[in-house]
JSON list of C-alpha atoms in Angstrom, two decimals:
[
{"chain": "A", "resi": 930, "resn": "MET", "atom": "CA", "xyz": [16.83, 19.62, -0.45]},
{"chain": "A", "resi": 931, "resn": "THR", "atom": "CA", "xyz": [13.67, 17.63, -1.09]},
{"chain": "A", "resi": 932, "resn": "SER", "atom": "CA", "xyz": [14.54, 15.96, -4.34]},
{"chain": "A", "resi": 933, "resn": "ILE", "atom": "CA", "xyz": [17.36, 14.09, -5.99]},
{"chain": "A", "resi": 934, "resn": "PRO", "atom": "CA", "xyz": [18.90, 16.11, -8.85]},
{"chain": "A", "resi": 935, "resn": "THR", "atom": "CA", "xyz": [16.90, 14.08, -11.38]},
{"chain": "A", "resi": 936, "resn": "GLY", "atom": "CA", "xyz": [13.72, 15.60, -9.93]},
{"chain": "A", "resi": 937, "resn": "VAL", "atom": "CA", "xyz": [12.52, 12.48, -8.08]},
{"chain": "A", "resi": 938, "resn": "ALA", "atom": "CA", "xyz": [10.97, 13.22, -4.70]},
{"chain": "A", "resi": 939, "resn": "TRP", "atom": "CA", "xyz": [13.02, 10.90, -2.50]},
{"chain": "A", "resi": 940, "resn": "ARG", "atom": "CA", "xyz": [11.00, 11.50, 0.67]},
{"chain": "A", "resi": 941, "resn": "LEU", "atom": "CA", "xyz": [8.05, 9.64, -0.82]},
{"chain": "A", "resi": 942, "resn": "TYR", "atom": "CA", "xyz": [10.28, 6.66, -1.54]},
{"chain": "A", "resi": 943, "resn": "LEU", "atom": "CA", "xyz": [11.82, 6.79, 1.95]},
{"chain": "A", "resi": 944, "resn": "ARG", "atom": "CA", "xyz": [8.36, 6.87, 3.52]},
{"chain": "A", "resi": 945, "resn": "ALA", "atom": "CA", "xyz": [7.25, 3.91, 1.39]},
{"chain": "A", "resi": 946, "resn": "LEU", "atom": "CA", "xyz": [10.40, 1.97, 2.36]},
{"chain": "A", "resi": 947, "resn": "ALA", "atom": "CA", "xyz": [9.89, 2.75, 6.04]},
{"chain": "A", "resi": 948, "resn": "GLU", "atom": "CA", "xyz": [6.25, 1.65, 5.94]},
{"chain": "A", "resi": 949, "resn": "ALA", "atom": "CA", "xyz": [7.16, -1.52, 4.07]},
{"chain": "A", "resi": 950, "resn": "GLY", "atom": "CA", "xyz": [9.97, -2.20, 6.55]},
{"chain": "A", "resi": 951, "resn": "LEU", "atom": "CA", "xyz": [7.56, -1.81, 9.45]},
{"chain": "A", "resi": 952, "resn": "ASP", "atom": "CA", "xyz": [5.11, -4.20, 7.80]},
{"chain": "A", "resi": 953, "resn": "VAL", "atom": "CA", "xyz": [7.84, -6.76, 7.12]},
{"chain": "A", "resi": 954, "resn": "ALA", "atom": "CA", "xyz": [9.20, -6.53, 10.67]},
{"chain": "A", "resi": 955, "resn": "SER", "atom": "CA", "xyz": [5.73, -6.82, 12.18]},
{"chain": "A", "resi": 956, "resn": "VAL", "atom": "CA", "xyz": [4.94, -9.93, 10.11]},
{"chain": "A", "resi": 957, "resn": "GLY", "atom": "CA", "xyz": [8.16, -11.60, 11.19]},
{"chain": "A", "resi": 958, "resn": "ALA", "atom": "CA", "xyz": [7.79, -10.59, 14.85]},
{"chain": "A", "resi": 959, "resn": "TRP", "atom": "CA", "xyz": [4.16, -11.74, 14.97]},
{"chain": "A", "resi": 960, "resn": "ILE", "atom": "CA", "xyz": [5.11, -15.21, 13.77]},
{"chain": "A", "resi": 961, "resn": "ALA", "atom": "CA", "xyz": [8.24, -15.40, 15.94]},
{"chain": "A", "resi": 962, "resn": "ALA", "atom": "CA", "xyz": [6.16, -14.53, 19.02]},
{"chain": "A", "resi": 963, "resn": "ALA", "atom": "CA", "xyz": [4.35, -17.87, 18.68]},
{"chain": "A", "resi": 964, "resn": "GLU", "atom": "CA", "xyz": [7.35, -19.47, 20.37]},
{"chain": "A", "resi": 965, "resn": "LEU", "atom": "CA", "xyz": [6.83, -17.49, 23.59]},
{"chain": "A", "resi": 966, "resn": "PRO", "atom": "CA", "xyz": [4.73, -18.63, 26.56]},
{"chain": "A", "resi": 967, "resn": "PRO", "atom": "CA", "xyz": [1.06, -17.55, 26.25]},
{"chain": "A", "resi": 968, "resn": "ALA", "atom": "CA", "xyz": [1.26, -14.50, 28.56]},
{"chain": "A", "resi": 969, "resn": "ARG", "atom": "CA", "xyz": [4.41, -13.15, 26.96]},
{"chain": "A", "resi": 970, "resn": "ARG", "atom": "CA", "xyz": [3.07, -13.92, 23.46]},
{"chain": "A", "resi": 971, "resn": "ARG", "atom": "CA", "xyz": [-0.07, -11.87, 24.13]},
{"chain": "A", "resi": 972, "resn": "LEU", "atom": "CA", "xyz": [2.03, -9.05, 25.58]},
{"chain": "A", "resi": 973, "resn": "ALA", "atom": "CA", "xyz": [4.45, -9.06, 22.63]},
{"chain": "A", "resi": 974, "resn": "ARG", "atom": "CA", "xyz": [1.69, -9.17, 20.03]},
{"chain": "A", "resi": 975, "resn": "GLY", "atom": "CA", "xyz": [-0.28, -6.45, 21.83]},
{"chain": "A", "resi": 976, "resn": "ALA", "atom": "CA", "xyz": [2.80, -4.22, 21.94]},
{"chain": "A", "resi": 977, "resn": "LEU", "atom": "CA", "xyz": [3.46, -4.95, 18.28]},
{"chain": "A", "resi": 978, "resn": "ALA", "atom": "CA", "xyz": [-0.12, -4.00, 17.36]},
{"chain": "A", "resi": 979, "resn": "ALA", "atom": "CA", "xyz": [0.12, -0.79, 19.43]},
{"chain": "A", "resi": 980, "resn": "VAL", "atom": "CA", "xyz": [3.38, 0.24, 17.75]},
{"chain": "A", "resi": 981, "resn": "THR", "atom": "CA", "xyz": [1.98, -0.51, 14.31]},
{"chain": "A", "resi": 982, "resn": "VAL", "atom": "CA", "xyz": [-1.14, 1.57, 14.98]},
{"chain": "A", "resi": 983, "resn": "ALA", "atom": "CA", "xyz": [0.88, 4.44, 16.47]},
{"chain": "A", "resi": 984, "resn": "VAL", "atom": "CA", "xyz": [3.14, 4.54, 13.42]},
{"chain": "A", "resi": 985, "resn": "ALA", "atom": "CA", "xyz": [0.24, 4.22, 10.96]},
{"chain": "A", "resi": 986, "resn": "ILE", "atom": "CA", "xyz": [-1.84, 7.10, 12.37]},
{"chain": "A", "resi": 987, "resn": "PRO", "atom": "CA", "xyz": [0.22, 9.93, 10.78]},
{"chain": "A", "resi": 988, "resn": "GLY", "atom": "CA", "xyz": [0.13, 8.10, 7.44]},
{"chain": "A", "resi": 989, "resn": "VAL", "atom": "CA", "xyz": [-3.65, 7.76, 7.61]},
{"chain": "A", "resi": 990, "resn": "ARG", "atom": "CA", "xyz": [-3.96, 11.43, 8.48]},
{"chain": "A", "resi": 991, "resn": "ALA", "atom": "CA", "xyz": [-1.73, 12.37, 5.55]},
{"chain": "A", "resi": 992, "resn": "ILE", "atom": "CA", "xyz": [-3.82, 10.24, 3.17]},
{"chain": "A", "resi": 993, "resn": "ARG", "atom": "CA", "xyz": [-7.03, 11.82, 4.45]},
{"chain": "A", "resi": 994, "resn": "ALA", "atom": "CA", "xyz": [-5.56, 15.31, 4.04]},
{"chain": "A", "resi": 995, "resn": "ASP", "atom": "CA", "xyz": [-4.38, 14.40, 0.53]},
{"chain": "A", "resi": 996, "resn": "ILE", "atom": "CA", "xyz": [-7.84, 13.11, -0.39]},
{"chain": "A", "resi": 997, "resn": "ALA", "atom": "CA", "xyz": [-9.46, 16.23, 1.06]},
{"chain": "A", "resi": 998, "resn": "GLY", "atom": "CA", "xyz": [-6.99, 18.37, -0.90]},
{"chain": "A", "resi": 999, "resn": "ARG", "atom": "CA", "xyz": [-7.80, 16.57, -4.13]},
{"chain": "A", "resi": 1000, "resn": "ALA", "atom": "CA", "xyz": [-11.54, 16.96, -3.55]},
{"chain": "A", "resi": 1001, "resn": "GLU", "atom": "CA", "xyz": [-11.25, 20.69, -4.16]},
{"chain": "A", "resi": 1002, "resn": "PRO", "atom": "CA", "xyz": [-12.04, 21.89, -7.66]},
{"chain": "A", "resi": 1003, "resn": "VAL", "atom": "CA", "xyz": [-9.00, 21.79, -9.91]},
{"chain": "A", "resi": 1004, "resn": "ILE", "atom": "CA", "xyz": [-8.08, 25.04, -11.61]},
{"chain": "A", "resi": 1005, "resn": "PRO", "atom": "CA", "xyz": [-6.22, 24.40, -14.87]},
{"chain": "A", "resi": 1006, "resn": "GLY", "atom": "CA", "xyz": [-2.68, 25.72, -14.72]},
{"chain": "A", "resi": 1007, "resn": "ALA", "atom": "CA", "xyz": [-2.97, 26.71, -11.05]},
{"chain": "A", "resi": 1008, "resn": "ARG", "atom": "CA", "xyz": [0.47, 25.35, -10.14]},
{"chain": "A", "resi": 1009, "resn": "SER", "atom": "CA", "xyz": [2.16, 26.20, -13.41]},
{"chain": "A", "resi": 1010, "resn": "GLY", "atom": "CA", "xyz": [3.06, 29.77, -12.46]},
{"chain": "A", "resi": 1011, "resn": "LEU", "atom": "CA", "xyz": [1.41, 31.07, -15.62]},
{"chain": "A", "resi": 1012, "resn": "PRO", "atom": "CA", "xyz": [-1.45, 33.59, -15.47]},
{"chain": "A", "resi": 1013, "resn": "PHE", "atom": "CA", "xyz": [-4.90, 32.00, -15.46]},
{"chain": "A", "resi": 1014, "resn": "VAL", "atom": "CA", "xyz": [-7.89, 33.56, -17.18]},
{"chain": "A", "resi": 1015, "resn": "ASP", "atom": "CA", "xyz": [-11.38, 32.24, -16.39]},
{"chain": "A", "resi": 1016, "resn": "ALA", "atom": "CA", "xyz": [-13.41, 32.23, -19.60]},
{"chain": "A", "resi": 1017, "resn": "GLY", "atom": "CA", "xyz": [-16.65, 31.70, -17.68]},
{"chain": "A", "resi": 1018, "resn": "ILE", "atom": "CA", "xyz": [-17.58, 28.49, -19.52]},
{"chain": "A", "resi": 1019, "resn": "ARG", "atom": "CA", "xyz": [-19.21, 25.95, -17.21]},
{"chain": "A", "resi": 1020, "resn": "LEU", "atom": "CA", "xyz": [-20.01, 22.37, -18.11]},
{"chain": "A", "resi": 1021, "resn": "PRO", "atom": "CA", "xyz": [-22.99, 20.75, -16.41]},
{"chain": "A", "resi": 1022, "resn": "ALA", "atom": "CA", "xyz": [-21.96, 18.19, -13.82]},
{"chain": "A", "resi": 1023, "resn": "GLY", "atom": "CA", "xyz": [-23.81, 14.94, -13.37]},
{"chain": "A", "resi": 1024, "resn": "GLU", "atom": "CA", "xyz": [-24.66, 11.84, -15.28]},
{"chain": "A", "resi": 1025, "resn": "PRO", "atom": "CA", "xyz": [-25.71, 11.73, -18.90]},
{"chain": "A", "resi": 1026, "resn": "ALA", "atom": "CA", "xyz": [-29.42, 12.17, -19.49]},
{"chain": "A", "resi": 1027, "resn": "GLY", "atom": "CA", "xyz": [-30.00, 8.93, -21.37]},
{"chain": "A", "resi": 1028, "resn": "GLY", "atom": "CA", "xyz": [-29.67, 5.58, -19.64]},
{"chain": "A", "resi": 1029, "resn": "ASP", "atom": "CA", "xyz": [-28.51, 6.75, -16.23]},
{"chain": "A", "resi": 1030, "resn": "ALA", "atom": "CA", "xyz": [-30.26, 3.82, -14.50]},
{"chain": "A", "resi": 1031, "resn": "SER", "atom": "CA", "xyz": [-28.56, 1.25, -16.71]},
{"chain": "A", "resi": 1032, "resn": "ALA", "atom": "CA", "xyz": [-25.20, 3.01, -16.36]},
{"chain": "A", "resi": 1033, "resn": "ARG", "atom": "CA", "xyz": [-25.60, 2.94, -12.58]},
{"chain": "A", "resi": 1034, "resn": "ARG", "atom": "CA", "xyz": [-26.43, -0.77, -12.69]},
{"chain": "A", "resi": 1035, "resn": "ARG", "atom": "CA", "xyz": [-23.38, -1.48, -14.84]},
{"chain": "A", "resi": 1036, "resn": "ALA", "atom": "CA", "xyz": [-21.16, 0.52, -12.49]},
{"chain": "A", "resi": 1037, "resn": "LEU", "atom": "CA", "xyz": [-22.56, -1.32, -9.47]},
{"chain": "A", "resi": 1038, "resn": "LEU", "atom": "CA", "xyz": [-22.11, -4.67, -11.18]},
{"chain": "A", "resi": 1039, "resn": "ALA", "atom": "CA", "xyz": [-18.54, -3.83, -12.16]},
{"chain": "A", "resi": 1040, "resn": "GLY", "atom": "CA", "xyz": [-17.80, -2.72, -8.59]},
{"chain": "A", "resi": 1041, "resn": "ALA", "atom": "CA", "xyz": [-19.29, -5.93, -7.21]},
{"chain": "A", "resi": 1042, "resn": "VAL", "atom": "CA", "xyz": [-17.22, -8.05, -9.61]},
{"chain": "A", "resi": 1043, "resn": "VAL", "atom": "CA", "xyz": [-14.02, -6.20, -8.66]},
{"chain": "A", "resi": 1044, "resn": "LEU", "atom": "CA", "xyz": [-14.83, -6.54, -4.95]},
{"chain": "A", "resi": 1045, "resn": "ALA", "atom": "CA", "xyz": [-15.61, -10.26, -5.26]},
{"chain": "A", "resi": 1046, "resn": "THR", "atom": "CA", "xyz": [-12.45, -10.88, -7.28]},
{"chain": "A", "resi": 1047, "resn": "ALA", "atom": "CA", "xyz": [-10.31, -8.96, -4.77]},
{"chain": "A", "resi": 1048, "resn": "GLY", "atom": "CA", "xyz": [-11.90, -10.92, -1.90]},
{"chain": "A", "resi": 1049, "resn": "ALA", "atom": "CA", "xyz": [-11.31, -14.26, -3.61]},
{"chain": "A", "resi": 1050, "resn": "VAL", "atom": "CA", "xyz": [-7.68, -13.40, -4.42]},
{"chain": "A", "resi": 1051, "resn": "SER", "atom": "CA", "xyz": [-7.08, -12.22, -0.82]},
{"chain": "A", "resi": 1052, "resn": "VAL", "atom": "CA", "xyz": [-8.54, -15.40, 0.66]},
{"chain": "A", "resi": 1053, "resn": "GLY", "atom": "CA", "xyz": [-6.56, -17.55, -1.78]},
{"chain": "A", "resi": 1054, "resn": "VAL", "atom": "CA", "xyz": [-3.28, -15.78, -1.03]},
{"chain": "A", "resi": 1055, "resn": "ALA", "atom": "CA", "xyz": [-3.90, -16.00, 2.73]},
{"chain": "A", "resi": 1056, "resn": "ALA", "atom": "CA", "xyz": [-4.70, -19.71, 2.52]},
{"chain": "A", "resi": 1057, "resn": "ALA", "atom": "CA", "xyz": [-1.65, -20.43, 0.38]},
{"chain": "A", "resi": 1058, "resn": "GLY", "atom": "CA", "xyz": [0.58, -18.39, 2.71]},
{"chain": "A", "resi": 1059, "resn": "ARG", "atom": "CA", "xyz": [-0.73, -20.22, 5.77]},
{"chain": "A", "resi": 1060, "resn": "ARG", "atom": "CA", "xyz": [-0.17, -23.59, 4.10]},
{"chain": "A", "resi": 1061, "resn": "LEU", "atom": "CA", "xyz": [3.40, -22.60, 3.20]},
{"chain": "A", "resi": 1062, "resn": "GLU", "atom": "CA", "xyz": [4.01, -21.46, 6.79]},
{"chain": "A", "resi": 1063, "resn": "ARG", "atom": "CA", "xyz": [2.80, -24.83, 8.13]},
{"chain": "A", "resi": 1064, "resn": "ARG", "atom": "CA", "xyz": [5.06, -26.73, 5.74]},
{"chain": "A", "resi": 1065, "resn": "TRP", "atom": "CA", "xyz": [8.09, -24.63, 6.65]},
{"chain": "A", "resi": 1066, "resn": "LEU", "atom": "CA", "xyz": [7.37, -24.95, 10.38]},
{"chain": "A", "resi": 1067, "resn": "ALA", "atom": "CA", "xyz": [6.95, -28.73, 10.12]},
{"chain": "A", "resi": 1068, "resn": "ARG", "atom": "CA", "xyz": [10.20, -29.01, 8.16]},
{"chain": "A", "resi": 1069, "resn": "LEU", "atom": "CA", "xyz": [12.11, -26.84, 10.65]},
{"chain": "A", "resi": 1070, "resn": "ALA", "atom": "CA", "xyz": [10.79, -28.91, 13.57]},
{"chain": "A", "resi": 1071, "resn": "ARG", "atom": "CA", "xyz": [11.54, -32.17, 11.77]},
{"chain": "A", "resi": 1072, "resn": "HIS", "atom": "CA", "xyz": [15.15, -31.10, 11.17]},
{"chain": "A", "resi": 1073, "resn": "GLY", "atom": "CA", "xyz": [15.55, -30.21, 14.85]},
{"chain": "A", "resi": 1074, "resn": "HIS", "atom": "CA", "xyz": [15.87, -26.44, 14.58]},
{"chain": "A", "resi": 1075, "resn": "PRO", "atom": "CA", "xyz": [16.27, -24.98, 18.10]},
{"chain": "A", "resi": 1076, "resn": "HIS", "atom": "CA", "xyz": [13.84, -22.07, 17.44]},
{"chain": "A", "resi": 1077, "resn": "PRO", "atom": "CA", "xyz": [11.52, -23.03, 14.58]},
{"chain": "A", "resi": 1078, "resn": "HIS", "atom": "CA", "xyz": [9.07, -20.14, 15.02]},
{"chain": "A", "resi": 1079, "resn": "ARG", "atom": "CA", "xyz": [11.87, -17.57, 14.91]},
{"chain": "A", "resi": 1080, "resn": "ALA", "atom": "CA", "xyz": [13.26, -19.12, 11.75]},
{"chain": "A", "resi": 1081, "resn": "LEU", "atom": "CA", "xyz": [9.76, -19.20, 10.28]},
{"chain": "A", "resi": 1082, "resn": "GLY", "atom": "CA", "xyz": [9.32, -15.51, 11.16]},
{"chain": "A", "resi": 1083, "resn": "VAL", "atom": "CA", "xyz": [12.54, -14.64, 9.34]},
{"chain": "A", "resi": 1084, "resn": "ARG", "atom": "CA", "xyz": [11.55, -16.69, 6.27]},
{"chain": "A", "resi": 1085, "resn": "THR", "atom": "CA", "xyz": [8.05, -15.25, 6.15]},
{"chain": "A", "resi": 1086, "resn": "ALA", "atom": "CA", "xyz": [9.33, -11.70, 6.59]},
{"chain": "A", "resi": 1087, "resn": "ALA", "atom": "CA", "xyz": [11.81, -12.20, 3.74]},
{"chain": "A", "resi": 1088, "resn": "LEU", "atom": "CA", "xyz": [9.09, -13.57, 1.46]},
{"chain": "A", "resi": 1089, "resn": "TYR", "atom": "CA", "xyz": [6.78, -10.72, 2.44]},
{"chain": "A", "resi": 1090, "resn": "ALA", "atom": "CA", "xyz": [9.54, -8.19, 1.74]},
{"chain": "A", "resi": 1091, "resn": "VAL", "atom": "CA", "xyz": [10.07, -9.58, -1.76]},
{"chain": "A", "resi": 1092, "resn": "VAL", "atom": "CA", "xyz": [6.39, -8.98, -2.50]},
{"chain": "A", "resi": 1093, "resn": "VAL", "atom": "CA", "xyz": [5.66, -5.77, -0.58]},
{"chain": "A", "resi": 1094, "resn": "VAL", "atom": "CA", "xyz": [8.70, -3.53, -1.10]},
{"chain": "A", "resi": 1095, "resn": "PRO", "atom": "CA", "xyz": [8.62, -3.47, -4.94]},
{"chain": "A", "resi": 1096, "resn": "SER", "atom": "CA", "xyz": [4.85, -3.02, -5.00]},
{"chain": "A", "resi": 1097, "resn": "ARG", "atom": "CA", "xyz": [5.06, -0.04, -2.61]},
{"chain": "A", "resi": 1098, "resn": "LEU", "atom": "CA", "xyz": [7.86, 1.56, -4.62]},
{"chain": "A", "resi": 1099, "resn": "LEU", "atom": "CA", "xyz": [5.91, 1.08, -7.86]},
{"chain": "A", "resi": 1100, "resn": "ALA", "atom": "CA", "xyz": [2.83, 2.65, -6.27]},
{"chain": "A", "resi": 1101, "resn": "VAL", "atom": "CA", "xyz": [4.88, 5.70, -5.23]},
{"chain": "A", "resi": 1102, "resn": "ARG", "atom": "CA", "xyz": [6.37, 5.95, -8.71]},
{"chain": "A", "resi": 1103, "resn": "LYS", "atom": "CA", "xyz": [2.93, 5.81, -10.37]},
{"chain": "A", "resi": 1104, "resn": "SER", "atom": "CA", "xyz": [1.59, 8.40, -7.94]},
{"chain": "A", "resi": 1105, "resn": "ALA", "atom": "CA", "xyz": [4.54, 10.72, -8.60]},
{"chain": "A", "resi": 1106, "resn": "GLN", "atom": "CA", "xyz": [4.10, 10.34, -12.37]},
{"chain": "A", "resi": 1107, "resn": "ALA", "atom": "CA", "xyz": [0.38, 11.08, -12.09]},
{"chain": "A", "resi": 1108, "resn": "ASP", "atom": "CA", "xyz": [1.09, 14.18, -9.99]},
{"chain": "A", "resi": 1109, "resn": "ARG", "atom": "CA", "xyz": [3.70, 15.36, -12.51]},
{"chain": "A", "resi": 1110, "resn": "ARG", "atom": "CA", "xyz": [1.27, 14.90, -15.38]},
{"chain": "A", "resi": 1111, "resn": "ALA", "atom": "CA", "xyz": [-1.47, 16.74, -13.50]},
{"chain": "A", "resi": 1112, "resn": "ASN", "atom": "CA", "xyz": [0.84, 19.70, -12.77]},
{"chain": "A", "resi": 1113, "resn": "VAL", "atom": "CA", "xyz": [2.15, 20.11, -16.33]},
{"chain": "A", "resi": 1114, "resn": "PRO", "atom": "CA", "xyz": [0.34, 22.83, -18.31]},
{"chain": "A", "resi": 1115, "resn": "GLY", "atom": "CA", "xyz": [-1.51, 21.20, -21.17]},
{"chain": "A", "resi": 1116, "resn": "GLY", "atom": "CA", "xyz": [-2.30, 17.94, -19.35]},
{"chain": "A", "resi": 1117, "resn": "ALA", "atom": "CA", "xyz": [-0.99, 14.45, -20.01]},
{"chain": "A", "resi": 1118, "resn": "ASP", "atom": "CA", "xyz": [-0.15, 15.15, -23.68]},
{"chain": "A", "resi": 1119, "resn": "ALA", "atom": "CA", "xyz": [2.36, 17.83, -22.70]},
{"chain": "A", "resi": 1120, "resn": "ALA", "atom": "CA", "xyz": [3.87, 15.60, -19.99]},
{"chain": "A", "resi": 1121, "resn": "THR", "atom": "CA", "xyz": [4.38, 12.66, -22.34]},
{"chain": "A", "resi": 1122, "resn": "GLY", "atom": "CA", "xyz": [5.38, 14.74, -25.35]},
{"chain": "A", "resi": 1123, "resn": "THR", "atom": "CA", "xyz": [2.52, 13.43, -27.52]},
{"chain": "A", "resi": 1124, "resn": "GLY", "atom": "CA", "xyz": [-0.18, 15.35, -29.22]}
]
């Protein structure tokens, strides 16, 4: 059985939870390895990177296959089980005739703004996370914790889990809803009951 009786594909959620769990564990283990002597730290972090890459390869392949599958032309009603009749009407593909240069410039500018904003947010979050890690580590050392890096790894992994797990589950939910809407005959209006 591949779905819960409500029709939700639970394998997608399990995969998202497993990937998030691996990410959380790798973040915690990476930080906890700082307590080891240099040779063992490099060995532990190298093994952690190898395991992460080995686990991520099938996911990357699945994403690439999914993207390649979506690149094929979509036939309306192909998965609905209803008969499909091709009326022979073809719409020209391409950009609109008027103002294609300005539309391209606007699209490039919008892409550059999104990329710059994403870069700035990523750098800000990384800097804030690193500052928080330093504060926690200093506090743990000041209070005489016997293994401050291990405790910091656990704290950081817990914080990372609070952020990552819900976002991954929401992404799976949105993807499943989009797939359901795409597979319903009549498009999004039929899936939502509007129109």
